Short mmCIF file of C-alpha atoms in Angstrom, two decimals:
data_model
loop_
_atom_site.label_atom_id
_atom_site.label_comp_id
_atom_site.label_asym_id
_atom_site.label_seq_id
_atom_site.Cartn_x
_atom_site.Cartn_y
_atom_site.Cartn_z
CA LEU A 20 95.70 74.15 113.66
CA VAL A 21 99.49 74.31 113.51
CA THR A 22 99.84 70.85 115.06
CA VAL A 23 97.41 69.32 112.57
CA LEU A 24 99.19 70.89 109.60
CA LEU A 25 102.63 69.86 110.87
CA PHE A 26 101.98 66.27 111.83
CA PHE A 27 99.51 65.41 109.03
CA ARG A 28 101.48 67.46 106.49
CA LEU A 29 98.43 69.24 105.12
CA THR A 30 100.12 71.86 102.99
CA LEU A 31 99.76 73.77 99.73
CA SER A 32 102.37 71.52 98.13
CA GLU A 33 99.84 68.67 98.31
CA GLY A 34 97.60 70.45 95.81
CA PRO A 35 93.96 69.87 96.94
CA LEU A 36 94.31 72.26 99.88
CA ALA A 37 94.95 75.18 97.50
CA SER A 38 91.66 74.46 95.72
CA ILE A 39 89.75 74.29 99.01
CA ILE A 40 91.29 77.54 100.26
CA LEU A 41 90.51 79.36 97.00
CA THR A 42 86.90 78.19 97.10
CA ASN A 43 86.55 79.29 100.71
CA ASN A 44 88.18 82.66 100.00
CA ILE A 45 85.63 83.43 97.29
CA ILE A 46 82.56 82.05 99.07
CA ALA A 47 83.46 83.99 102.23
CA VAL A 48 83.00 87.32 100.43
CA SER A 49 80.29 86.47 97.91
CA THR A 50 77.30 84.32 98.86
CA ILE A 51 77.85 83.02 102.40
CA ASP A 52 76.60 86.15 104.22
CA TYR A 53 73.38 86.21 102.20
CA LEU A 54 72.20 82.66 102.90
CA ASP A 55 69.50 81.66 105.41
CA ASP A 56 70.75 82.04 109.00
CA ASP A 57 68.09 79.68 110.38
CA ASN A 58 69.36 76.70 108.40
CA VAL A 59 71.63 74.49 110.55
CA PHE A 60 73.62 73.29 107.54
CA ILE A 61 74.18 76.85 106.33
CA SER A 62 75.25 77.94 109.82
CA GLY A 63 77.71 75.06 110.00
CA MET A 64 79.05 75.84 106.54
CA ARG A 65 79.44 79.51 107.51
CA ILE A 66 81.53 78.54 110.55
CA PHE A 67 83.67 76.17 108.43
CA VAL A 68 84.28 78.85 105.78
CA SER A 69 85.11 81.38 108.50
CA LEU A 70 87.59 79.03 110.18
CA MET A 71 89.31 78.36 106.86
CA ASN A 72 89.70 82.12 106.56
CA LEU A 73 90.99 82.35 110.16
CA ASN A 74 87.72 83.78 111.49
CA LEU A 75 85.54 82.33 114.24
CA GLY A 76 82.26 82.67 112.34
CA PHE A 77 80.51 84.48 115.18
CA PRO A 78 80.93 87.84 117.01
CA LEU A 79 83.59 88.01 119.71
CA CYS A 80 83.89 90.48 122.58
CA PHE A 81 86.43 90.10 125.40
CA TYR A 82 85.07 92.80 127.68
CA ASP A 83 82.22 95.27 128.06
CA GLY A 84 82.82 98.44 126.07
CA MET A 85 85.21 96.88 123.57
CA THR A 86 85.29 99.28 120.61
CA THR A 87 85.17 98.39 116.92
CA PRO A 88 88.72 99.65 116.27
CA ILE A 89 90.08 97.37 119.02
CA LYS A 90 88.08 94.39 117.69
CA THR A 91 89.45 95.09 114.23
CA GLY A 92 93.00 95.46 115.54
CA LEU A 93 92.79 92.03 117.14
CA GLN A 94 92.30 90.55 113.67
CA PHE A 95 96.03 91.12 113.05
CA ILE A 96 97.14 89.24 116.15
CA PHE A 97 96.03 85.69 115.38
CA PRO A 98 97.90 85.33 112.04
CA VAL A 99 101.09 86.66 113.63
CA TYR A 100 100.59 84.29 116.56
CA ILE A 101 100.37 81.17 114.39
CA TRP A 102 103.32 82.31 112.25
CA THR A 103 105.34 82.64 115.45
CA ILE A 104 104.45 79.09 116.51
CA VAL A 105 105.68 77.62 113.22
CA ILE A 106 108.87 79.70 113.27
CA VAL A 107 109.53 78.43 116.82
CA PHE A 108 109.07 74.86 115.54
CA ILE A 109 111.54 75.54 112.72
CA VAL A 110 114.12 76.94 115.16
CA LEU A 111 113.61 74.12 117.68
CA SER A 112 113.98 71.48 114.97
CA ARG A 113 117.59 72.61 114.59
CA TYR A 114 118.31 71.79 118.21
CA SER A 115 116.05 68.79 118.86
CA ILE A 116 116.36 65.59 116.82
CA ARG A 117 112.94 64.42 118.01
CA ILE A 118 111.18 67.60 116.86
CA SER A 119 113.24 67.62 113.68
CA ASN A 120 112.15 64.08 112.79
CA GLN A 121 108.50 65.06 113.22
CA THR A 122 108.45 68.47 111.60
CA ALA A 123 111.58 69.22 109.57
CA ALA A 124 110.18 67.74 106.34
CA SER A 125 107.08 69.92 106.39
CA SER A 126 107.74 72.98 108.58
CA VAL A 127 108.54 75.34 105.69
CA GLN A 128 105.52 74.08 103.73
CA VAL A 129 103.32 74.57 106.79
CA LEU A 130 104.62 78.13 107.21
CA SER A 131 103.82 78.92 103.57
CA THR A 132 100.36 77.34 104.00
CA LEU A 133 99.66 79.49 107.07
CA LEU A 134 100.91 82.58 105.24
CA HIS A 135 98.44 81.80 102.48
CA LEU A 136 95.60 81.20 104.94
CA SER A 137 96.48 84.49 106.62
CA PHE A 138 96.64 86.38 103.34
CA SER A 139 92.87 86.72 102.86
CA LYS A 140 92.37 87.53 106.54
CA LEU A 141 94.95 90.35 106.55
CA LEU A 142 93.84 91.60 103.13
CA ILE A 143 90.16 92.02 104.02
CA THR A 144 91.01 93.49 107.43
CA SER A 145 93.39 96.04 105.90
CA ILE A 146 90.92 97.04 103.17
CA ASP A 147 88.12 97.36 105.75
CA ILE A 148 90.25 99.78 107.74
CA LEU A 149 90.94 101.99 104.71
CA ILE A 150 87.33 102.24 103.49
CA TYR A 151 85.45 105.41 104.40
CA ALA A 152 82.05 107.01 103.77
CA ARG A 153 80.84 110.59 103.55
CA VAL A 154 77.73 111.63 105.46
CA LYS A 155 75.87 114.87 105.99
CA THR A 156 75.20 116.20 109.48
CA GLY A 157 72.13 118.03 110.68
CA ASN A 158 73.91 121.30 109.84
CA ASN A 159 74.27 120.10 106.26
CA ASP A 160 78.02 119.73 106.73
CA THR A 161 79.77 116.75 105.17
CA ILE A 162 82.07 114.63 107.33
CA THR A 163 84.16 111.58 106.49
CA ILE A 164 83.62 108.57 108.73
CA TRP A 165 85.14 105.14 108.91
CA TYR A 166 82.95 102.66 107.06
CA GLY A 167 83.48 100.04 109.77
CA ASP A 168 82.00 102.25 112.50
CA GLY A 169 79.94 105.33 111.72
CA SER A 170 80.78 106.86 115.11
CA VAL A 171 84.48 107.08 114.21
CA VAL A 172 85.61 110.11 112.23
CA TYR A 173 88.05 108.95 109.57
CA LEU A 174 91.69 109.32 110.73
CA GLN A 175 90.65 111.74 113.49
CA ASP A 176 90.25 109.01 116.11
CA ASN A 177 93.57 107.87 117.64
CA GLU A 178 92.61 104.19 117.54
CA HIS A 179 91.60 104.39 113.90
CA PHE A 180 94.77 106.29 112.99
CA ILE A 181 96.86 103.48 114.53
CA LEU A 182 94.77 100.90 112.65
CA PHE A 183 95.22 102.85 109.42
CA SER A 184 98.99 102.86 109.90
CA ILE A 185 99.06 99.12 110.61
CA ALA A 186 96.92 98.45 107.53
CA ILE A 187 99.26 100.43 105.26
CA VAL A 188 102.31 98.62 106.68
CA THR A 189 100.57 95.25 106.19
CA LEU A 190 99.69 96.03 102.58
CA VAL A 191 103.18 97.29 101.75
CA LEU A 192 105.30 94.79 103.69
CA PHE A 193 103.18 91.63 103.43
CA ILE A 194 100.32 91.71 100.90
CA LEU A 195 102.24 93.23 97.97
CA PRO A 196 105.49 91.24 98.48
CA TYR A 197 103.45 88.05 98.92
CA ILE A 198 101.66 88.58 95.60
CA ILE A 199 104.97 89.24 93.84
CA ILE A 200 106.71 86.20 95.37
CA VAL A 201 103.93 83.67 94.67
CA THR A 202 103.54 84.98 91.11
CA PHE A 203 107.16 85.38 90.02
CA GLY A 204 108.93 83.08 92.49
CA ASN A 205 110.25 80.71 89.81
CA TYR A 206 111.90 83.61 88.02
CA PHE A 207 113.53 84.80 91.25
CA LEU A 208 115.16 81.36 91.65
CA ARG A 209 117.29 82.12 88.62
CA TRP A 210 119.34 84.35 90.92
CA LYS A 211 121.87 82.22 92.77
CA HIS A 212 121.70 84.20 96.02
CA LEU A 213 117.96 83.39 96.30
CA HIS A 214 118.39 79.60 96.10
CA HIS A 215 118.09 79.42 99.90
CA PHE A 216 114.38 80.22 99.42
CA ARG A 217 113.79 77.40 96.93
CA SER A 218 111.83 75.16 99.32
CA PHE A 219 109.65 78.10 100.36
CA ILE A 220 108.83 79.14 96.79
CA GLU A 221 108.35 75.58 95.60
CA SER A 222 105.80 75.01 98.37
CA PHE A 223 103.55 77.33 96.33
CA HIS A 224 104.58 76.36 92.82
CA GLY A 225 105.26 72.66 93.39
CA PRO A 226 101.85 71.26 92.30
CA TYR A 227 101.96 73.25 89.04
CA LYS A 228 103.64 72.44 85.76
CA HIS A 229 107.16 73.83 85.57
CA THR A 230 106.32 76.77 83.30
CA LEU A 231 103.00 77.56 85.02
CA GLY A 232 104.07 78.27 88.60
CA TYR A 233 102.82 81.83 88.15
CA TRP A 234 99.27 80.42 88.01
CA PHE A 235 99.17 80.37 91.80
CA GLY A 236 99.79 84.13 91.76
CA VAL A 237 97.08 84.65 89.14
CA ARG A 238 94.58 83.03 91.49
CA VAL A 239 95.76 85.22 94.37
CA ILE A 240 95.29 88.35 92.23
CA VAL A 241 91.74 87.21 91.41
CA VAL A 242 91.06 86.87 95.15
CA VAL A 243 92.37 90.42 95.72
CA TYR A 244 90.00 91.74 93.05
CA ILE A 245 87.03 89.84 94.54
CA TYR A 246 87.81 91.14 98.05
CA ILE A 247 88.06 94.74 96.87
CA VAL A 248 84.72 94.44 95.05
CA PHE A 249 83.16 92.95 98.19
CA THR A 250 84.49 95.67 100.47
CA VAL A 251 83.41 98.54 98.22
CA LEU A 252 79.94 97.28 97.17
CA ARG A 253 78.66 95.00 99.97
CA GLY A 254 76.61 97.77 101.58
CA VAL A 255 75.77 99.57 98.34
CA ASP A 256 74.63 97.10 95.67
CA VAL A 257 74.88 93.37 96.40
CA SER A 258 73.70 92.36 92.92
CA LEU A 259 76.38 94.47 91.25
CA MET A 260 78.94 93.07 93.69
CA LEU A 261 78.06 89.48 92.80
CA PHE A 262 77.99 90.29 89.07
CA LEU A 263 81.46 91.88 89.13
CA GLN A 264 82.76 88.87 91.07
CA VAL A 265 81.32 86.20 88.79
CA ILE A 266 82.56 87.86 85.58
CA ILE A 267 86.14 87.31 86.77
CA VAL A 268 85.60 83.80 88.21
CA ILE A 269 84.05 82.47 84.97
CA PRO A 270 87.10 83.34 82.78
CA LEU A 271 89.40 81.93 85.47
CA ALA A 272 87.46 78.63 85.52
CA LEU A 273 87.40 78.40 81.71
CA LEU A 274 91.12 79.19 81.43
CA GLN A 275 91.91 76.70 84.17
CA THR A 276 89.96 74.00 82.36
CA TYR A 277 91.78 74.77 79.10
CA VAL A 278 95.32 75.33 80.44
CA LYS A 279 95.30 72.48 83.03
CA PRO A 280 98.07 74.11 85.12
CA PHE A 281 98.50 71.30 87.68
CA ARG A 282 100.93 68.43 87.15
CA HIS A 283 98.29 65.85 88.10
CA ASN A 284 95.11 65.75 86.06
CA GLY A 285 93.05 64.88 89.15
CA LEU A 286 93.96 68.24 90.68
CA ASN A 287 92.93 70.03 87.47
CA LYS A 288 89.53 68.36 87.61
CA LEU A 289 89.09 69.07 91.34
CA ASP A 290 90.04 72.72 91.00
CA SER A 291 87.80 73.29 87.98
CA PHE A 292 84.94 71.60 89.81
CA CYS A 293 85.43 73.87 92.86
CA LEU A 294 85.42 76.98 90.68
CA PHE A 295 82.26 75.93 88.84
CA VAL A 296 80.55 75.27 92.19
CA VAL A 297 81.40 78.85 93.19
CA ILE A 298 80.04 80.15 89.87
CA VAL A 299 76.76 78.26 90.31
CA GLN A 300 76.37 79.60 93.86
CA ILE A 301 76.88 83.20 92.76
CA ILE A 302 74.55 82.86 89.76
CA ILE A 303 71.82 81.37 91.98
CA ALA A 304 72.28 84.26 94.42
CA LEU A 305 71.86 86.71 91.53
CA LEU A 306 68.58 85.16 90.37
#
């Protein structure tokens, strides 16, 4: 993945990739899990959507007796692993002319692209860890369990407590700062001591009109809302979940069509088309 992004320069700054990622982010937590499993095309699409969200698209178990908390904890490792690879490339490019010639022009953009790909993965994993449910025992007592595994008492299991701590740290040190940076990055560049981060911030805002760089952050905030709705309602009321998702995607698509935030009109048309495809899918699922 890293090699493909580096050498083919497939990054957010190119524009179309952002539209594809947004579409995949929404589909992954709206309609994809409720489509026919026996259809080969649907199965292939599910794997593609999962890979774009840094998932495998099928269950994974490394050894017999692997617990749900450990499986969930492993979800944090892959994003960190691919970030490390890109950072190593960036460092090596300073010492190797050959590597620098191949990667220097796109390494920062690739890192920002991987951060964006990782965002949805780390967001949904962190939210999943924090969600709980209350159940009644045979003695009519009420206990709080982890939603991800009914056999785990919420915060009483050591593995879950560690996961909970990691999730909080991820939300505070990555998710929240990321949202702030991609939304208000252009305003931060007014401070001279932050000019060193110009190439990083512009990798997000580059495809947008100068005054509309914040639009990237608006889309990220919409994804956060959709993921929270999915996590809270997926096992409670799927129809309500889809309804609450589509009522935010429709205004986004209409605003996008009206505002035309991208510099190139072709990107505006592509992005609006992707959003309307998502809307149609959700509406069909609701019918």
